Coordinates of C-alpha atoms in Angstrom, one line a residue:
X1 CA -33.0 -9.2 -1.9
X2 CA -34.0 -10.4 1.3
X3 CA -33.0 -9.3 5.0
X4 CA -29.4 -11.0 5.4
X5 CA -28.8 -14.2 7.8
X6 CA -26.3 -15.1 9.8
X7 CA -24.6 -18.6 9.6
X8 CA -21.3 -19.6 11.1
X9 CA -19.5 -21.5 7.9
X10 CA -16.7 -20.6 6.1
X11 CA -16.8 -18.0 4.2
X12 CA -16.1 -19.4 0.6
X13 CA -19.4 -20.7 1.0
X14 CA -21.1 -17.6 1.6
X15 CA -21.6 -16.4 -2.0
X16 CA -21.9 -17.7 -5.5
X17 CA -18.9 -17.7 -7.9
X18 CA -20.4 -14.7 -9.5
X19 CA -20.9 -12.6 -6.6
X20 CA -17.6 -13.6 -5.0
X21 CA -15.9 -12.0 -8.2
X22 CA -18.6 -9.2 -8.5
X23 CA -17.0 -8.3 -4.9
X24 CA -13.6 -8.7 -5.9
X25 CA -14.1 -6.0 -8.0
X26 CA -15.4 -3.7 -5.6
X27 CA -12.6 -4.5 -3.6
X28 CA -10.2 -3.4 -5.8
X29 CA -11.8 -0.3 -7.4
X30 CA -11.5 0.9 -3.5
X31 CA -8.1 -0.1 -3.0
X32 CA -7.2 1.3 -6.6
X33 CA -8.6 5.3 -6.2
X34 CA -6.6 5.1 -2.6
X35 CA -3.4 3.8 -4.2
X36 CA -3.5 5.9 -7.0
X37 CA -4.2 8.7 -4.7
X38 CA -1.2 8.7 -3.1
X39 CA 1.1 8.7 -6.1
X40 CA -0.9 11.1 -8.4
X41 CA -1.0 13.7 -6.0
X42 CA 3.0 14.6 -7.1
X43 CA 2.1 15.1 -10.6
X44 CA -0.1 18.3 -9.4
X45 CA 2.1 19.9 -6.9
X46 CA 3.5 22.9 -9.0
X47 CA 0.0 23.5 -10.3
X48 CA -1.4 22.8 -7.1
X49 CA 1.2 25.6 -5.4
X50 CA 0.8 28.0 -8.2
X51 CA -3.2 28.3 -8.2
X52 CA -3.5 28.6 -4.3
X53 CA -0.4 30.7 -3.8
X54 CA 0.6 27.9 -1.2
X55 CA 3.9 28.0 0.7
X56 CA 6.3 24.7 0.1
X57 CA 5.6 23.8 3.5
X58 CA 1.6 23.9 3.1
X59 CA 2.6 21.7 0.0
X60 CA 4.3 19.5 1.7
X61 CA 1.9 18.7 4.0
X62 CA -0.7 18.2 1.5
X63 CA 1.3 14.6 0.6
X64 CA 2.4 14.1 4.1
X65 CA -0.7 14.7 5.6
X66 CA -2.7 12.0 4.1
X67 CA 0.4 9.6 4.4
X68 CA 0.6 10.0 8.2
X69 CA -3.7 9.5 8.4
X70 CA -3.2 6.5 6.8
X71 CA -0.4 4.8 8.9
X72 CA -1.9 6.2 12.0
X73 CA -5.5 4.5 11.4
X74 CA -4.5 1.0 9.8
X75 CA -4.0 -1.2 12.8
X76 CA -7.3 0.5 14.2
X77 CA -9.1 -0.2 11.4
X78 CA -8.0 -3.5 10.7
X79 CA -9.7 -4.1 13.9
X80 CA -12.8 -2.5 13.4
X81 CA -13.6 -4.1 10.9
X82 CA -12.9 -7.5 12.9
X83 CA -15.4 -6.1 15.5
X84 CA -18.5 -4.2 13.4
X85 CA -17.8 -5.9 10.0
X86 CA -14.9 -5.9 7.1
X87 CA -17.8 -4.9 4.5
X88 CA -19.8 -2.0 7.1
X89 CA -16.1 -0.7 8.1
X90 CA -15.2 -0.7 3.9
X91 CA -18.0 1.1 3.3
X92 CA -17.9 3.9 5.7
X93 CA -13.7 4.3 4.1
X94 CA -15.2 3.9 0.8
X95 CA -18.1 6.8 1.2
X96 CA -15.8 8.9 3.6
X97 CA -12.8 8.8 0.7
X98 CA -15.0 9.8 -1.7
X99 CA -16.4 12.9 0.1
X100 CA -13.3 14.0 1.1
X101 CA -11.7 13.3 -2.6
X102 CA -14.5 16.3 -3.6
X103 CA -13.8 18.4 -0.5
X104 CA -10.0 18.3 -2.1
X105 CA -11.6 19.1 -5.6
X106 CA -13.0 22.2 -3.6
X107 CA -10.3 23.0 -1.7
X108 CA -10.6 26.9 -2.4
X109 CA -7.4 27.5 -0.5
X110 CA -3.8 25.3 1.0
X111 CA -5.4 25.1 4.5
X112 CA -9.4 23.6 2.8
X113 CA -6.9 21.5 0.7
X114 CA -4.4 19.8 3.9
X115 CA -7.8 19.0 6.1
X116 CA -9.4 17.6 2.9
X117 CA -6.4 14.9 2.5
X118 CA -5.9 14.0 6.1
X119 CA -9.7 12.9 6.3
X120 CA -8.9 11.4 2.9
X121 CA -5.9 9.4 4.6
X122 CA -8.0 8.3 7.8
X123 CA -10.7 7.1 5.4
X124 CA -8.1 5.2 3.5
X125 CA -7.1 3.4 6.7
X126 CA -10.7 2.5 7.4
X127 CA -10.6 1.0 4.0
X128 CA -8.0 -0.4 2.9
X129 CA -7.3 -3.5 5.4
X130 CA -11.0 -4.7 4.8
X131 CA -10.0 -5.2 1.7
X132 CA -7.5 -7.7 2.3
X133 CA -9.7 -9.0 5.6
X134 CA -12.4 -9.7 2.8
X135 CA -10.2 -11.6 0.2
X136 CA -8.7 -13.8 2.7
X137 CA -11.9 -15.1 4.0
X138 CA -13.4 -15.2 1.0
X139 CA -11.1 -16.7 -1.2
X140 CA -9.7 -19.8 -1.4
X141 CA -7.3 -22.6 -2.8
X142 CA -6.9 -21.4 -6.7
X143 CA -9.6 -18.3 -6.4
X144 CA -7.3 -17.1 -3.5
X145 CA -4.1 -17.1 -5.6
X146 CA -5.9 -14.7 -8.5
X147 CA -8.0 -12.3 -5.8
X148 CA -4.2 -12.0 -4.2
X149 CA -2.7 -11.5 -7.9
X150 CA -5.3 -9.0 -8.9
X151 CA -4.5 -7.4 -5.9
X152 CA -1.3 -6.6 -6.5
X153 CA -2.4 -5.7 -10.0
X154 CA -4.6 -3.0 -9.1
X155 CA -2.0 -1.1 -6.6
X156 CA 0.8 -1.8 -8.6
X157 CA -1.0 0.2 -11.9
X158 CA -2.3 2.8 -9.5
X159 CA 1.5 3.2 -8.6
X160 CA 2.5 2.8 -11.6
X161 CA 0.9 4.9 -13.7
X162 CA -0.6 6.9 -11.1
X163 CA 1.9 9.7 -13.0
X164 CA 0.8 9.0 -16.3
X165 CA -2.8 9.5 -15.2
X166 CA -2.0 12.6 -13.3
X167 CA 0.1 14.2 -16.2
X168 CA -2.9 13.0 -18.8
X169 CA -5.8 14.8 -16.8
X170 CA -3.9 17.7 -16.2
X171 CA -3.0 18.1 -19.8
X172 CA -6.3 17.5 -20.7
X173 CA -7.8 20.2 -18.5
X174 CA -11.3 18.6 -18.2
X175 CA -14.0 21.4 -17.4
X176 CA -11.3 24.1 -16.6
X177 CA -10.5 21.7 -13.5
X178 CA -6.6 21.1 -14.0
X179 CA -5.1 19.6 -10.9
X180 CA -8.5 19.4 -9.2
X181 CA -9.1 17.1 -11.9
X182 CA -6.7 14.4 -10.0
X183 CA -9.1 14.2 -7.2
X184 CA -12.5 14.5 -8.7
X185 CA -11.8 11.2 -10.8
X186 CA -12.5 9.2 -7.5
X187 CA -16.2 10.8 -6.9
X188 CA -17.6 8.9 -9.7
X189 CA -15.7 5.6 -9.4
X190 CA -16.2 6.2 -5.5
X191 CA -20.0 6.5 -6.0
X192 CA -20.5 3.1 -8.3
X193 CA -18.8 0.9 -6.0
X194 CA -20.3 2.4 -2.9
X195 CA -23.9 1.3 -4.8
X196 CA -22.5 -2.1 -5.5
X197 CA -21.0 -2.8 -2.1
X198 CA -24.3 -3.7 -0.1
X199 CA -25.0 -6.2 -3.3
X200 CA -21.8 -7.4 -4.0
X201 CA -19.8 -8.1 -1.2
X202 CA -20.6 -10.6 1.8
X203 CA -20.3 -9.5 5.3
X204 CA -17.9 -10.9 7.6
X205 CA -16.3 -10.1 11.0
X206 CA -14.0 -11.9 13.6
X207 CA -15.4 -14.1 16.7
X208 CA -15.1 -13.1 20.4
X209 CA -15.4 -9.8 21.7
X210 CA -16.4 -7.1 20.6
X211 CA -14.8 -4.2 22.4
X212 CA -12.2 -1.8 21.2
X213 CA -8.9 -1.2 22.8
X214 CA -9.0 2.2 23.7
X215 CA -5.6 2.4 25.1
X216 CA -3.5 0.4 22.8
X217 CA -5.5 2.8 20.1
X218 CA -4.3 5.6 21.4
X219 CA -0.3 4.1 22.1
X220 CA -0.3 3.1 18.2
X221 CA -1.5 5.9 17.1
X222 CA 1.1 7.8 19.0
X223 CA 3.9 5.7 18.2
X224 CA 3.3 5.4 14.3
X225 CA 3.2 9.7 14.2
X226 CA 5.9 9.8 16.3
X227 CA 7.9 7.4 13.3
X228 CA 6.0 8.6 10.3
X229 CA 5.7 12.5 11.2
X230 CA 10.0 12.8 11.6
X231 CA 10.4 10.8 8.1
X232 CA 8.0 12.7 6.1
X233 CA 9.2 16.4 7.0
X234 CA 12.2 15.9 8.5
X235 CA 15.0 16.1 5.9
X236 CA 12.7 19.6 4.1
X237 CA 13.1 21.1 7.5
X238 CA 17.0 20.0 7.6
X239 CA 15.8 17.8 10.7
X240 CA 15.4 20.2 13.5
X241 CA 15.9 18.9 17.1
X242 CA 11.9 18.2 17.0
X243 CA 12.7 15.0 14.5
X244 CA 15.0 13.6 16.5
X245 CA 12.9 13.8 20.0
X246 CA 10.4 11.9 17.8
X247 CA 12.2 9.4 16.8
X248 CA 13.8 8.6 20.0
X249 CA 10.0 8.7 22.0
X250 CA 8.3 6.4 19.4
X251 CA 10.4 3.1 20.4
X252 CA 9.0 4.0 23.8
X253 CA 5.4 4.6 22.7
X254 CA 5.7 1.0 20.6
X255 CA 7.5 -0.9 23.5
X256 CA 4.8 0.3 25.7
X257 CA 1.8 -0.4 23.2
X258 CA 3.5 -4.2 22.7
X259 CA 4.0 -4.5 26.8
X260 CA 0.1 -3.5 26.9
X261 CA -0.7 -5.5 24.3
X262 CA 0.7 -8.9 26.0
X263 CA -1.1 -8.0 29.3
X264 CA -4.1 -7.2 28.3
X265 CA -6.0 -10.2 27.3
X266 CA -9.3 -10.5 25.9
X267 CA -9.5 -8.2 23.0
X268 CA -6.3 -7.0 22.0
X269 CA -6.2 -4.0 19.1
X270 CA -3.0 -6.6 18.0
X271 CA -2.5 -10.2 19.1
X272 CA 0.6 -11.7 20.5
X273 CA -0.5 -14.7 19.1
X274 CA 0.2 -13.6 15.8
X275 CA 3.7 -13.2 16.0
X276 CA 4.2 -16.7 17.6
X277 CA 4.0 -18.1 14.3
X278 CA 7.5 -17.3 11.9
X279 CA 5.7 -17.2 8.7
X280 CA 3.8 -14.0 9.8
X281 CA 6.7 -12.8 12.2
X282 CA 9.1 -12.9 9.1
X283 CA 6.7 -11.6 6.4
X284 CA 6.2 -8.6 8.3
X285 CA 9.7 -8.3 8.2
X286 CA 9.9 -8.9 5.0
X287 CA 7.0 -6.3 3.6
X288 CA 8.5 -3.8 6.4
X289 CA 12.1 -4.5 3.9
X290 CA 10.0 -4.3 0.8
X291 CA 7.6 -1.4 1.5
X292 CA 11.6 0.6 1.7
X293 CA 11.6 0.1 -2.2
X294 CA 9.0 1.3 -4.4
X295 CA 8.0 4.5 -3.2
X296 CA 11.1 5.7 -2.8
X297 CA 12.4 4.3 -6.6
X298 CA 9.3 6.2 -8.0
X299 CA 10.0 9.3 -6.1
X300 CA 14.0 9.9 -7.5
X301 CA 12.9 8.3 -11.3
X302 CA 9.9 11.3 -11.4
X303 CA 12.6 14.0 -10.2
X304 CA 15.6 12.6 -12.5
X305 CA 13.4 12.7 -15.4
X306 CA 11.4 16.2 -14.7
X307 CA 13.9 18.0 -12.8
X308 CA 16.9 16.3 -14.3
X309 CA 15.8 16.2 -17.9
X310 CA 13.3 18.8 -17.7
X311 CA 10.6 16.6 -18.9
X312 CA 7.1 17.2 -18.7
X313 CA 5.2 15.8 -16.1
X314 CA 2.1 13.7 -19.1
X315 CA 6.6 13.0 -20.9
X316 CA 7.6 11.5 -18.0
X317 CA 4.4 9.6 -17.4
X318 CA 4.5 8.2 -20.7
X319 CA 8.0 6.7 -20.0
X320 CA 6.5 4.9 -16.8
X321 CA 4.3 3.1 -19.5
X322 CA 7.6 0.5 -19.7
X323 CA 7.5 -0.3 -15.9
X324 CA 3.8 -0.9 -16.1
X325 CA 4.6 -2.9 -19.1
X326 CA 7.1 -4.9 -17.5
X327 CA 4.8 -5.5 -14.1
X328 CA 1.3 -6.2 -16.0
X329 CA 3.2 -9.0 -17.6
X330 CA 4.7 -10.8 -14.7
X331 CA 1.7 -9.9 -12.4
X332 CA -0.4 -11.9 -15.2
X333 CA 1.6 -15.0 -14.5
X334 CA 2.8 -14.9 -11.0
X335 CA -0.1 -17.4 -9.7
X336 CA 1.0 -19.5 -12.0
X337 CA 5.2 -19.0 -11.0
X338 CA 4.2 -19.2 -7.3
X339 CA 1.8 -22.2 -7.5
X340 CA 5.4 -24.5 -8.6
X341 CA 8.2 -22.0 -6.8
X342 CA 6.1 -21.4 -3.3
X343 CA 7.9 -18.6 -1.0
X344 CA 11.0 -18.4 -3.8
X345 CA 8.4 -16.4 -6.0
X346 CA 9.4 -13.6 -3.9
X347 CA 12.9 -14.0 -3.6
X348 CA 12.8 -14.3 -7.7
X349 CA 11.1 -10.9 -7.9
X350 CA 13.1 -8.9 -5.2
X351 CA 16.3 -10.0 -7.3
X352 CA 14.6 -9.3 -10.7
X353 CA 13.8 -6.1 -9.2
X354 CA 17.2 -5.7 -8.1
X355 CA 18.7 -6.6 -11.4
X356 CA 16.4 -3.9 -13.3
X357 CA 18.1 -0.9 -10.7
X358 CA 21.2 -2.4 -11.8
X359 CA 20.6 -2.3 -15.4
X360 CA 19.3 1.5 -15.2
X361 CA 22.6 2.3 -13.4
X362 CA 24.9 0.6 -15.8
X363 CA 22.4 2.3 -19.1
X364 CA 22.9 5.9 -17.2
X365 CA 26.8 5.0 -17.1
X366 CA 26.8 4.8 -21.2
X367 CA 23.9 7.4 -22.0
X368 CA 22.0 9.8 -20.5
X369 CA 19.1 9.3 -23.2
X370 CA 15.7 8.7 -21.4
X371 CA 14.3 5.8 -24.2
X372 CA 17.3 3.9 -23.2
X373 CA 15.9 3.6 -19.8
X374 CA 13.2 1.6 -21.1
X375 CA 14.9 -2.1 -20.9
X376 CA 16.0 -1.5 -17.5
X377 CA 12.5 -0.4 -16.2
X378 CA 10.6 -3.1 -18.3
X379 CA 12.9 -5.1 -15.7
X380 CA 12.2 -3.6 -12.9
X381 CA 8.2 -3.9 -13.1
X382 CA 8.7 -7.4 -14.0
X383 CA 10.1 -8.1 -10.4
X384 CA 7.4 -6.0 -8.8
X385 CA 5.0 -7.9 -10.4
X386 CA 6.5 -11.0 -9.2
X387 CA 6.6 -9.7 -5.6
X388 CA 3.4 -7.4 -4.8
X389 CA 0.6 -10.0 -5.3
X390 CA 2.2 -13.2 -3.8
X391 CA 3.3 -10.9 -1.2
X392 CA -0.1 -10.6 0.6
X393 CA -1.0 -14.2 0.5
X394 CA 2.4 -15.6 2.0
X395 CA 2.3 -13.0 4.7
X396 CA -1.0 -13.5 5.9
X397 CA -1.2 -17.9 5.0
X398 CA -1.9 -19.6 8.6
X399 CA -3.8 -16.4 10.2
X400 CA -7.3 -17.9 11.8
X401 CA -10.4 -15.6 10.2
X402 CA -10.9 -13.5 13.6
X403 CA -7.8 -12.2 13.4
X404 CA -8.1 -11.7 9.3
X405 CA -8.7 -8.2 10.1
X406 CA -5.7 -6.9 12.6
X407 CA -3.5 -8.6 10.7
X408 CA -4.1 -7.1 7.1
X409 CA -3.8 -3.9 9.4
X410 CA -0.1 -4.5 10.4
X411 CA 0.8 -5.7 6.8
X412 CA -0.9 -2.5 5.3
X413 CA 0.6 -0.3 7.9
X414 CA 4.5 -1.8 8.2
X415 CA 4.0 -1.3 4.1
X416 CA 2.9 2.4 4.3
X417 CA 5.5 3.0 7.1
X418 CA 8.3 1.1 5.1
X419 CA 7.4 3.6 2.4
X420 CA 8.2 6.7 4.9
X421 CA 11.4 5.1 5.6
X422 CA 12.8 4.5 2.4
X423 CA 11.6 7.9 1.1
X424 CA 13.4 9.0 3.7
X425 CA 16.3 6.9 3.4
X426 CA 17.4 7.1 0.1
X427 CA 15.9 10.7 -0.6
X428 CA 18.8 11.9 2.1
X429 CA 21.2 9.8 0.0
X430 CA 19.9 11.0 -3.3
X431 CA 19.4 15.1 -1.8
X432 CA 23.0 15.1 -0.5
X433 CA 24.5 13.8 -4.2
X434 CA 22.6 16.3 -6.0
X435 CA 24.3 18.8 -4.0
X436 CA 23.1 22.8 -3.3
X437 CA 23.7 23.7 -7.3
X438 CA 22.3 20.8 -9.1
X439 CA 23.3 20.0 -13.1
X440 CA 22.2 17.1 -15.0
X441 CA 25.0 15.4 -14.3
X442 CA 24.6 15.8 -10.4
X443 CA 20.9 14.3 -10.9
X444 CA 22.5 11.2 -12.9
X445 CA 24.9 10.4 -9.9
X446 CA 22.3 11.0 -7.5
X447 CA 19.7 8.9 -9.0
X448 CA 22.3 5.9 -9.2
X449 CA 23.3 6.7 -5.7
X450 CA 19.7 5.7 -4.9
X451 CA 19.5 2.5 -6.8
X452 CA 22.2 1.7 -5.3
X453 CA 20.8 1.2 -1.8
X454 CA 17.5 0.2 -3.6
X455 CA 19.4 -2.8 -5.0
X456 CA 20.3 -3.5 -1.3
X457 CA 16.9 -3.3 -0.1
X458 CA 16.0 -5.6 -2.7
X459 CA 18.6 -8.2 -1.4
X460 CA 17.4 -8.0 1.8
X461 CA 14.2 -9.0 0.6
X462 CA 15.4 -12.0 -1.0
X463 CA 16.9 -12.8 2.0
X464 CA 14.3 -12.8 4.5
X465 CA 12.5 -15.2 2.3
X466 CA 14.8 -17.6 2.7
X467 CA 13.7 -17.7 7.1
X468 CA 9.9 -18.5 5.7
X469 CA 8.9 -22.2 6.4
X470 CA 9.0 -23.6 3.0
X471 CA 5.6 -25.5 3.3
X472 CA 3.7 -22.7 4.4
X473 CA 4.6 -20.5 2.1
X474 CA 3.3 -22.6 -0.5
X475 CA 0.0 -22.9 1.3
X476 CA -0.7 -19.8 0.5
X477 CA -0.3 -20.2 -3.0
X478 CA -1.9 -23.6 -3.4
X479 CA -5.0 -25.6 -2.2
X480 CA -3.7 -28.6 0.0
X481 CA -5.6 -31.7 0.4
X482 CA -7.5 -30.7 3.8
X483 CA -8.3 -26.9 2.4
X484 CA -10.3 -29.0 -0.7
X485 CA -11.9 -31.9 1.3
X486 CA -12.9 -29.6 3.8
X487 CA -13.8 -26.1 2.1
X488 CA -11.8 -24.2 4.6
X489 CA -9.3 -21.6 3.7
X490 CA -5.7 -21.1 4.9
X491 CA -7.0 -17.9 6.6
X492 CA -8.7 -20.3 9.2
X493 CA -8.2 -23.5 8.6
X494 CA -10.0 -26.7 9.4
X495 CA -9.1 -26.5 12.9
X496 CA -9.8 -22.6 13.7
X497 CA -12.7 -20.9 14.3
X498 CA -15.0 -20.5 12.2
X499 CA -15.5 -17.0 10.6
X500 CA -19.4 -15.3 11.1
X501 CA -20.6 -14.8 7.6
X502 CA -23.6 -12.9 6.8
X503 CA -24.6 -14.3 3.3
X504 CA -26.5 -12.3 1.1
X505 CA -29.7 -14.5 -0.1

């Protein structure tokens, strides 16, 4: 392989079918291990306290911690990558994740093992917005509707069966490793896609300058710990005056960082701009309303099976196999729903999702027996499906290539911060109906409690879609006319600037 060149052309151009799909790959296998990452982790906490004689507060911190590195770092690294390149900036998250993913594997003690995961959160920042920076230059008309779908597929199994997995190599107790076993799975995947990164995936980077903003950096990265830290350890702690000082300095820290923002010109770490058009005004909404759901629904449905049924953790994993069922099938066809329904493809899912929580509540009402959860869940994945890959692609249609970057880095962070929210949201509804002397019965009424507002979160989704300009929407799920006759993508368009490709030749 020769040195790379530079050429200013779209990007869709830059690489042959086969390579373009070769990098899709890579894409995903990062985005997959730092999914799956974040959900497996539970799976491993008893073991995890028992074998380093950690307290519950060191535990917790070994899930919050990386949750909090990775909302901190998104916006940042969004724009990183827009300044030094998507593929350099993936690669550094990529090799970064994978070093600290053995450092965790290591960990010989609860303090080794909570520095491990932050760095393993701040590389997933780095990460994880090139990866949807890359696919939406990449990618266009058709290809763009199944990189976007097998997006969605690939963090919607990690989430999915990130349990499953867990309980599986636990129970399996590879090489004596039992829970370190969660975290040394990434080295090896980690390792091959690193290789294949350099050959595999084009570069690409935003026009204009190339300077970071040091100050809005730092007012982001303030702002988002001052939301995220409160969520994540507030309600264990019984929300000491601390949380609530938080919470009441972050609006300042984000007014300020916005205010900053608007006057500072040139290089903003987020442009204005992008909230002047309503389809990626309202789809941050929207993914901020979404991103309540799903970490939140898996949370209560992993303590109402183990804690309320005393299921095992590989038991209750197995019964997640339904959901994954249920999402792998309308993830298979949801290019095809949203290529003739446009924006309503996420409406559809939100209230298939929504009918699913409603169908669990009404099964609980009748029995308590886990296997007759099954229809209900099968449900519920089938609305994720629906939602999670057409998701990415309507929020970010319209956005001009030099901004591909920042803008995957507020739609991954509003996501991972909507998840702190609804965690926290619904866990205080579901903690205070289970009560200081919890039964099984006490987990049944919490756990519908919880859908409950889930099935309201849902609704709101539904709604917001409805404030999306119809014909937009469906640009992102369709080639038009002009994106065929003149090979540029919706990320750019015709009329924007053209994205700096470096082409591997």
């Amino acid at each position: 392989m020769s040195a790379a060149t530079t050429a200013t052309a779209p990007a869709a151009e830059a690489s042959t079918p086969r390579q373009s799909w070769g990098a899709l790959l890579v894409l995903l296998a990062g985005i997959f291990i730092t999914t799956l990452d974040f959900f497996i982790v539970n799976v491993a906490i008893p073991a995890t306290q028992e074998d380093l004689h950690a307290t519950p507060a060191a535990i917790q911190w070994v899930v919050a911690g990386f949750g909090l590195a990775v909302a901190a770092g998104l916006i940042t690294a969004g724009r990183l990558g827009d300044i030094y390149g998507r593929r350099r900036v993936f690669a550094i998250g990529l090799g970064l994740f994978t070093l600290a993913s053995a450092g965790c594997g290591l960990a010989g003690n609860a303090e080794m093992l909570i520095t491990a995961r932050v760095l393993q959160g701040a590389a997933a920042a780095l990460l994880m917005p090139q990866v949807l920076g890359i696919i939406n230059v990449l990618y266009v008309g058709g290809q763009r509707v199944k990189a976007f779908t097998a997006y969605g597929l690939a963090m919607g199994f990690a989430g999915v069966f990130g349990q499953l997995i867990g309980g599986a190599l636990i129970q399996a107790d590879l090489f004596g490793l039992d829970w370190r076993s969660i975290y040394w799975i990434n080295v090896p995947v980690g390792l091959v896609a690193l290789a294949l990164t350099p050959r595999l995936v084009p570069e690409s980077r935003g026009e204009g300058s190339t300077r970071l903003d040091l100050v809005g950096t730092a007012l982001i990265t303030l702002g988002l710990v001052a939301v995220v830290l409160p969520l994540v350890q507030g309600r264990e702690q019984g929300w000491p005056l601390w949380t609530w000082l938080s919470l009441g300095v972050a609006p300042l820290l984000l007014g300020a960082f916005t205010l900053y923002q608007r006057r500072l010109g040139g290089a903003p770490l987020v442009d204005p701009v992008l909230f002047r058009e309503r389809p990626f005004s309202v789809g941050i909404t929207m993914a901020l309303v979404y991103g309540l759901v799903n970490a939140a629904f898996f949370l209560i449905l992993a303590l109402y099976l183990q804690l309320g049924h005393g299921m095992s953790a590989l038991d209750s994993g197995l019964l997640f196999i339904a959901l994954g069922v249920g999402y792998f099938l309308s993830s298979a066809i949801s290019g095809q729903i949203a290529a003739k329904l446009g924006r309503q493809v996420l409406a559809v899912g939100a209230l298939v999702q929504g009918l699913g929580h409603v169908v669990l509540v009404e099964t609980l009402s009748a029995t308590h027996a886990t296997l007759a959860l099954i229809p209900g869940l099968a449900l519920t994945g089938f609305g994720m499906g629906l939602v999670m890959g057409p998701m990415a692609a309507t929020v970010l249609a319209g956005i001009k290539a030099g901004h591909a970057g920042s803008a995957a880095g507020l739609l991954s962070t509003v996501q991972q911060v909507g998840g702190a929210l609804g965690v926290a949201l619904v866990g205080i509804v579901f903690y205070d109906t289970l009560g200081d002397a919890p039964t099984a019965d006490t987990f049944g009424d919490a756990f519908v409690n919880g859908l409950w507002l889930l099935t309201a979160f849902c609704a709101a989704v539904a709604a917001l879609v409805q404030l999306l300009p119809g014909r937009q929407a469906k640009d992102a799920t369709e080639p038009t006319e002009s994106t065929e006759a003149n090979g540029s993508d919706a990320v750019g368009g015709s009329d924007g600037p053209a994205v700096k490709v470096d082409a591997l030749v």
